[in-house]
Structures are given as C-alpha cells and as structure tokens.
PDB file of C-alpha atoms in Angstrom:
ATOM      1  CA  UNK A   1      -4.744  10.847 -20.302  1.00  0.00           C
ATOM      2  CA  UNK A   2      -4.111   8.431 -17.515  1.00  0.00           C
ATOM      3  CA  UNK A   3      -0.265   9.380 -17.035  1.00  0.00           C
ATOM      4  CA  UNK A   4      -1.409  13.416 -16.713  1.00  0.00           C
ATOM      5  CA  UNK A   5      -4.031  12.392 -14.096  1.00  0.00           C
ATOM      6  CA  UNK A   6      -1.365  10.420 -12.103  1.00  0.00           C
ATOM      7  CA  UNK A   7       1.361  13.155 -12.981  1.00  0.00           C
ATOM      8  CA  UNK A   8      -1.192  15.848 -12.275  1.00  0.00           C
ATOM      9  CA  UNK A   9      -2.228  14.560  -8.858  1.00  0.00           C
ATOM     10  CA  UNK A  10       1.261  14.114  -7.875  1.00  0.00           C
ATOM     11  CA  UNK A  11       2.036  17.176  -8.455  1.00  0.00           C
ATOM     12  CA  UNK A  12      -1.042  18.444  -6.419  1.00  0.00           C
ATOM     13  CA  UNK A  13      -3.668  19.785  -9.097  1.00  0.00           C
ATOM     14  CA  UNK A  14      -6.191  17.604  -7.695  1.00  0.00           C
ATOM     15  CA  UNK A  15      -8.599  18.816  -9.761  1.00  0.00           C
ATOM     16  CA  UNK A  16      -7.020  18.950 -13.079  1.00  0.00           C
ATOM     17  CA  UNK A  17      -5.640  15.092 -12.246  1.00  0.00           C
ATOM     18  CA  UNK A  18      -9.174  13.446 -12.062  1.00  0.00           C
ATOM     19  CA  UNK A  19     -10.078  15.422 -15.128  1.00  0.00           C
ATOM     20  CA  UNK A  20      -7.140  13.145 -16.957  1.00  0.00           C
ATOM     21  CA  UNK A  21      -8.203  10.345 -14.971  1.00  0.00           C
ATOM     22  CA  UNK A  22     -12.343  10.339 -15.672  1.00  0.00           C
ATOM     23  CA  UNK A  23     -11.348  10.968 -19.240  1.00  0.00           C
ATOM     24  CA  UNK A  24      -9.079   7.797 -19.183  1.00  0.00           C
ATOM     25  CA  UNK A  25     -11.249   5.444 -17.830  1.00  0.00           C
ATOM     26  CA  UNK A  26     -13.911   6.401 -20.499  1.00  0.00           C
ATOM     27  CA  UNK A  27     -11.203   5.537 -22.576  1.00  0.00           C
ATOM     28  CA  UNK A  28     -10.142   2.287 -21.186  1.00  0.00           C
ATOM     29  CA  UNK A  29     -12.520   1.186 -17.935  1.00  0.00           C
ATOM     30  CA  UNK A  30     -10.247  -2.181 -17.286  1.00  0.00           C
ATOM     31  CA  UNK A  31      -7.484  -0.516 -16.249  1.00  0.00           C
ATOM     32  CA  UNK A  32      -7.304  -0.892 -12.788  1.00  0.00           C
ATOM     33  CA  UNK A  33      -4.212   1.848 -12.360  1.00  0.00           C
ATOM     34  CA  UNK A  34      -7.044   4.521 -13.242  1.00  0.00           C
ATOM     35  CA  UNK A  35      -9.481   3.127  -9.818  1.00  0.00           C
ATOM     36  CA  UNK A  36      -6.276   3.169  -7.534  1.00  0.00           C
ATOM     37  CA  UNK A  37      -5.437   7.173  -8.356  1.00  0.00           C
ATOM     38  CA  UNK A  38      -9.320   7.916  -8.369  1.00  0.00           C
ATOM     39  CA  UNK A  39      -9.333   6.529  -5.038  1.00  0.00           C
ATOM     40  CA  UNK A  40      -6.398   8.292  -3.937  1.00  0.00           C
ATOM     41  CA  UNK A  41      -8.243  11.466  -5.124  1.00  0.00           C
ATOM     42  CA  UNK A  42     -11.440  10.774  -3.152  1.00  0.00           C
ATOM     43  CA  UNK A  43      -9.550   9.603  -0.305  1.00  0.00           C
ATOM     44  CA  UNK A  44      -7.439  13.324  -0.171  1.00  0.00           C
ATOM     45  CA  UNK A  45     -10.663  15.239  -0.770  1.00  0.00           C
ATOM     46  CA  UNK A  46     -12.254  13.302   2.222  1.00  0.00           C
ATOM     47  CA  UNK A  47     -14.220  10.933   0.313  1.00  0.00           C
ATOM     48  CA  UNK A  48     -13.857   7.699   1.472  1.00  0.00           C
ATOM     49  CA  UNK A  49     -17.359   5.451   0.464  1.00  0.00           C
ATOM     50  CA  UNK A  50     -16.269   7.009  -2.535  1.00  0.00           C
ATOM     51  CA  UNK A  51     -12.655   5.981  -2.661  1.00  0.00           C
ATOM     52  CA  UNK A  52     -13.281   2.610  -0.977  1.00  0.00           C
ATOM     53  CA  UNK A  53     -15.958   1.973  -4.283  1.00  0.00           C
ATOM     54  CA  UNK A  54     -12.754   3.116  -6.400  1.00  0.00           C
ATOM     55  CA  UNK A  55     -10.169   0.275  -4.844  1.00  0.00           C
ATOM     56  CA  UNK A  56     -13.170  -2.575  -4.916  1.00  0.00           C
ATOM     57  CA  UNK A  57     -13.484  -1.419  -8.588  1.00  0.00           C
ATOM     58  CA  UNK A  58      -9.817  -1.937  -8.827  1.00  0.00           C
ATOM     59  CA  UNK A  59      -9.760  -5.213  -7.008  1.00  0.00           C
ATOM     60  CA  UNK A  60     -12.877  -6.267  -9.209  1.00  0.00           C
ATOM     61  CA  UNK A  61     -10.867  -5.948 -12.357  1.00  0.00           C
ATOM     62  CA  UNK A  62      -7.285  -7.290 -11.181  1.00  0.00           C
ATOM     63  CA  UNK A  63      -7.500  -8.930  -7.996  1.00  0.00           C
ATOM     64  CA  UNK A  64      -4.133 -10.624  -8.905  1.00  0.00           C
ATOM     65  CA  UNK A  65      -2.176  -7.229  -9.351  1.00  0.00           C
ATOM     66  CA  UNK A  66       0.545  -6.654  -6.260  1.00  0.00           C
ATOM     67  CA  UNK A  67       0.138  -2.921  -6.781  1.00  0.00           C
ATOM     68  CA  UNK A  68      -3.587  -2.930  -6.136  1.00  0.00           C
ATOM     69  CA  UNK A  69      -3.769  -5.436  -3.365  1.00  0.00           C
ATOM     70  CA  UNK A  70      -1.119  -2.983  -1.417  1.00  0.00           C
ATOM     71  CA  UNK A  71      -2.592   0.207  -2.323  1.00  0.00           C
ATOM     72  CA  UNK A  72      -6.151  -1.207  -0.930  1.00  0.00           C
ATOM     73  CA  UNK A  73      -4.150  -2.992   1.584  1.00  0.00           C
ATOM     74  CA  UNK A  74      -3.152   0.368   2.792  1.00  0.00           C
ATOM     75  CA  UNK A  75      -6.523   2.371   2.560  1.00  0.00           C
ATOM     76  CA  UNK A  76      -8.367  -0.491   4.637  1.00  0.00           C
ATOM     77  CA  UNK A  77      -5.498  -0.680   7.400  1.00  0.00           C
ATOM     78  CA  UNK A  78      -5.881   3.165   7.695  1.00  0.00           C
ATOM     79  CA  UNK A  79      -9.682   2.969   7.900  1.00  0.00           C
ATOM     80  CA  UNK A  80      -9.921   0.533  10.640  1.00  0.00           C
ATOM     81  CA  UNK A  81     -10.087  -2.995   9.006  1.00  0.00           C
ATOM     82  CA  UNK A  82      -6.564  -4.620   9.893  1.00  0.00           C
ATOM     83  CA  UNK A  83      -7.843  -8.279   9.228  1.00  0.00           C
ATOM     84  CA  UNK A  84      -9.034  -7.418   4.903  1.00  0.00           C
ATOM     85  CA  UNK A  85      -5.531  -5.346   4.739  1.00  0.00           C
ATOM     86  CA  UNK A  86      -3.484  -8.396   6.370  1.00  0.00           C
ATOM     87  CA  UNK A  87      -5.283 -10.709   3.951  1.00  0.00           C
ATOM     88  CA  UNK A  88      -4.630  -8.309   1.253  1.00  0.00           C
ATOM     89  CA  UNK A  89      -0.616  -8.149   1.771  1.00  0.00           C
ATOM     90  CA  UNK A  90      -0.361 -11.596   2.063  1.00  0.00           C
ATOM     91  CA  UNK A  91      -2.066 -12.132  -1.330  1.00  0.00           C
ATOM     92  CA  UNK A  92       0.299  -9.581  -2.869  1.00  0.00           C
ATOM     93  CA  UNK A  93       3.311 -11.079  -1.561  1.00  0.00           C
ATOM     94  CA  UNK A  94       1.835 -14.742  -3.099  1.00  0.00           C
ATOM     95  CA  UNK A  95       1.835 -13.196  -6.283  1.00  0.00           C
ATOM     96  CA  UNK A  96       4.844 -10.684  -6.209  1.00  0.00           C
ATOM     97  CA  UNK A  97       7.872 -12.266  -4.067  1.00  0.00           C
ATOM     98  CA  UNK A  98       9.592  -9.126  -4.647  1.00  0.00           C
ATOM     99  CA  UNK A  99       6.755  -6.585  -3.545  1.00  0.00           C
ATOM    100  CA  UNK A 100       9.080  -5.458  -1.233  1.00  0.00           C
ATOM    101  CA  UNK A 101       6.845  -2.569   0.105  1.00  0.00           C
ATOM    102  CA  UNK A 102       4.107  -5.414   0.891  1.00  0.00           C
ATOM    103  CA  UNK A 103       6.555  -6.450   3.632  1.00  0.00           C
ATOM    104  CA  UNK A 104       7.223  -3.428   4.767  1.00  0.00           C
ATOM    105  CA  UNK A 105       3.694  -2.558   5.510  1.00  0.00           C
ATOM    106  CA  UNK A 106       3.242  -6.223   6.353  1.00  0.00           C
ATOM    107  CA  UNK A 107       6.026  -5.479   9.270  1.00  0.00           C
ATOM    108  CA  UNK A 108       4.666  -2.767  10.323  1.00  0.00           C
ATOM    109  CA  UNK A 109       0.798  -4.230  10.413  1.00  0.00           C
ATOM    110  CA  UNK A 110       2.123  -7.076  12.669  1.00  0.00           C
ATOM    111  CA  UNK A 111       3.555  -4.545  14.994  1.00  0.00           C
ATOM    112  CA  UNK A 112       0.456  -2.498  15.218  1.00  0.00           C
ATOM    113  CA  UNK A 113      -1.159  -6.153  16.551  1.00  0.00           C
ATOM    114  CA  UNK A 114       2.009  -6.711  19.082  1.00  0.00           C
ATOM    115  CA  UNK A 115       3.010  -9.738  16.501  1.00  0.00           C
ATOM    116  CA  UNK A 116       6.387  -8.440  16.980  1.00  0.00           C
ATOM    117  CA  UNK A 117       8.325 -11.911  15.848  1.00  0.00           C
ATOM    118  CA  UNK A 118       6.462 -11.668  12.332  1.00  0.00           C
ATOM    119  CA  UNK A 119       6.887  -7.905  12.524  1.00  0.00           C
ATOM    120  CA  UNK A 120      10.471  -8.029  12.633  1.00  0.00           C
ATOM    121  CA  UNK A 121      10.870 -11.063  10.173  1.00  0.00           C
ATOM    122  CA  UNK A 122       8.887  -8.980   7.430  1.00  0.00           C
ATOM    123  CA  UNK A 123      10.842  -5.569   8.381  1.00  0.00           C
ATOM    124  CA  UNK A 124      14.123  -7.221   7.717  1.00  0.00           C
ATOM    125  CA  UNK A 125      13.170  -8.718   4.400  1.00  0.00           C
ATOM    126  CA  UNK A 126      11.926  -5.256   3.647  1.00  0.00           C
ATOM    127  CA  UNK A 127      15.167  -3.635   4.655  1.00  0.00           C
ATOM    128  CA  UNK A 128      17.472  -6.180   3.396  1.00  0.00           C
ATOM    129  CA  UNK A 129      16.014  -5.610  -0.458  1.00  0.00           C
ATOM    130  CA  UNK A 130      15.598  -1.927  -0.881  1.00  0.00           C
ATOM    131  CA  UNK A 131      18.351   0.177  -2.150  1.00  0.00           C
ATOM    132  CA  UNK A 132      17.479   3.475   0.094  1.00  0.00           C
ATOM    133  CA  UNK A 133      17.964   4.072   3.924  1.00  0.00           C
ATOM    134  CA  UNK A 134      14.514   4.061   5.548  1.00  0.00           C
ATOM    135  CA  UNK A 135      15.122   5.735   9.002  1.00  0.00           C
ATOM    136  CA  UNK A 136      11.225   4.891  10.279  1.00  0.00           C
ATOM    137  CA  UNK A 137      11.304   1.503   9.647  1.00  0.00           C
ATOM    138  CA  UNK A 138      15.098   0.836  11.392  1.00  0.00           C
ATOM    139  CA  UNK A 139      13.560   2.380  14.534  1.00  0.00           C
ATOM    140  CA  UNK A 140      10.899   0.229  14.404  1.00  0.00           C
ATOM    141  CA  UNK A 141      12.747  -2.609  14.028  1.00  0.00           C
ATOM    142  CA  UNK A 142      15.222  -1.606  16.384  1.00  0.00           C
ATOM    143  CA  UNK A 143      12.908  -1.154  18.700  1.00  0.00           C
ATOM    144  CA  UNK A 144      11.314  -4.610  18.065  1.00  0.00           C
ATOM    145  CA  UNK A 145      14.395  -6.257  18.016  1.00  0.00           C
ATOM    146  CA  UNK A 146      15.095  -4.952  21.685  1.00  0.00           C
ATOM    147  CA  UNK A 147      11.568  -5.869  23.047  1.00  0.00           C
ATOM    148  CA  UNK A 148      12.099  -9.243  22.159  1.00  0.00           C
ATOM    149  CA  UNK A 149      15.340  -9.734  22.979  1.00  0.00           C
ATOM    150  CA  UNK A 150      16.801 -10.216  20.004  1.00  0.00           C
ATOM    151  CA  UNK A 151      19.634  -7.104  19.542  1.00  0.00           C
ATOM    152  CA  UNK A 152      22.143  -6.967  23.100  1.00  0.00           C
ATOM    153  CA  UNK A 153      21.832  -3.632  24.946  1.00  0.00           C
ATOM    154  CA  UNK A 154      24.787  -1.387  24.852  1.00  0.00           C
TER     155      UNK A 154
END
C-alpha cells in the first residue's frame, strides 16, 4: 500500500495516493516514510498545520533518519523557520556523510543568510559527489564564488 501511495502521488493522483498511504499506516504506523508523503500531500493541497503534524510525526518516530530530517528540513526552511531547518541539515549530515542533497540545501540555506563562505563550501561538496549536472546550483555557486573573490573575472 505504501509504495502505490508514493507511486500514486508522484504520478499526481493526489487523491488516490493518500488512499494507499492512510491504508498503510493502519497497517504499519512506525514507518516514518508513510508521515513524510502524507505531509507532502497536505502540504500540495494547502494544508500545512496539517503537514507540519505529519513531519513531527515523522521526526517523532525516526529522528535519526537523513531522509526525514531533510524532507522536514525543507518544509520548515520554506515556511519561514531557517534556524529548525539549519539544525535539521546539520543533524542529517551527522548521521549520513553522504546525504549529499543535505549539502546542497545546506549551501543554498547559508546563501539565503549571506553565509556565502559556508554556502560555497557545502555547494561544492554537493557538486563534487553527484553524478548529474545541476545548472541552478553552478550559478549559485558561481555567483558566490565571484562575490567573494574566490573565481578571477574573465
């Protein structure tokens, strides 16, 4: 049930996906996977005391897991709270060395607070470990990079 909610909502049948997923988690309640998509769910339909209970539920059960720590990381940073989501990314990169998308969003947390030193350290050991071109995060760091000083201008 679980992998049809998460297949479902990828696919966009919202509704049919937290069908799978409520079913699951009678199923299985500790599985923190289940809270992450449910919260992704409420979050898309604009629920977000809703979806915020889903990732503390989450956290609750595995507050050790790299994948939830980012994914709640990433819903507090959008809502407003940059200091939990900070302290959230640096816990999942103490647990997972090689969460590799923790540093991305790490970099691009730090430049959001004009920490552009730790910005730019986290963006390269993002870049330098994934196997796929990611344009976004080059500018950025480009861009970083020339702020500081740190790249020679052509």
């Amino acid at each position: 049930q679980k992998y049809l909610g998460i297949a479902a909502l990828k696919t966009g049948m919202m509704e049919k996906g937290i069908s799978h997923l409520n079913k699951a988690l009678a199923i299985n309640p500790e599985d923190p996977e289940i809270y992450l998509y449910r919260a992704k769910y409420f979050s898309s339909m604009q629920k977000m005391e809703t979806a915020e209970e889903q990732y503390k539920l989450a956290l609750k059960i595995d507050d050790q897991n790299s994948s939830v720590l980012l994914e709640t990381a990433k819903f507090m940073w959008t809502n407003g709270d940059t200091t939990d989501a900070l302290d959230l990314l640096n816990r999942a990169v103490s647990q997972d060395k090689e969460c590799w998308e923790c540093y991305k969003y790490l970099g691009i947390l730090h430049a959001s607070l004009d920490n552009r030193l730790e910005a730019v350290q986290f963006l390269e050991k993002y870049l330098s470990n994934i196997y796929f071109k990611d344009e976004k995060v080059e500018l950025l760091l480009n861009s970083l990079k020339k702020s500081e000083n740190l790249v020679p201008e052509n």
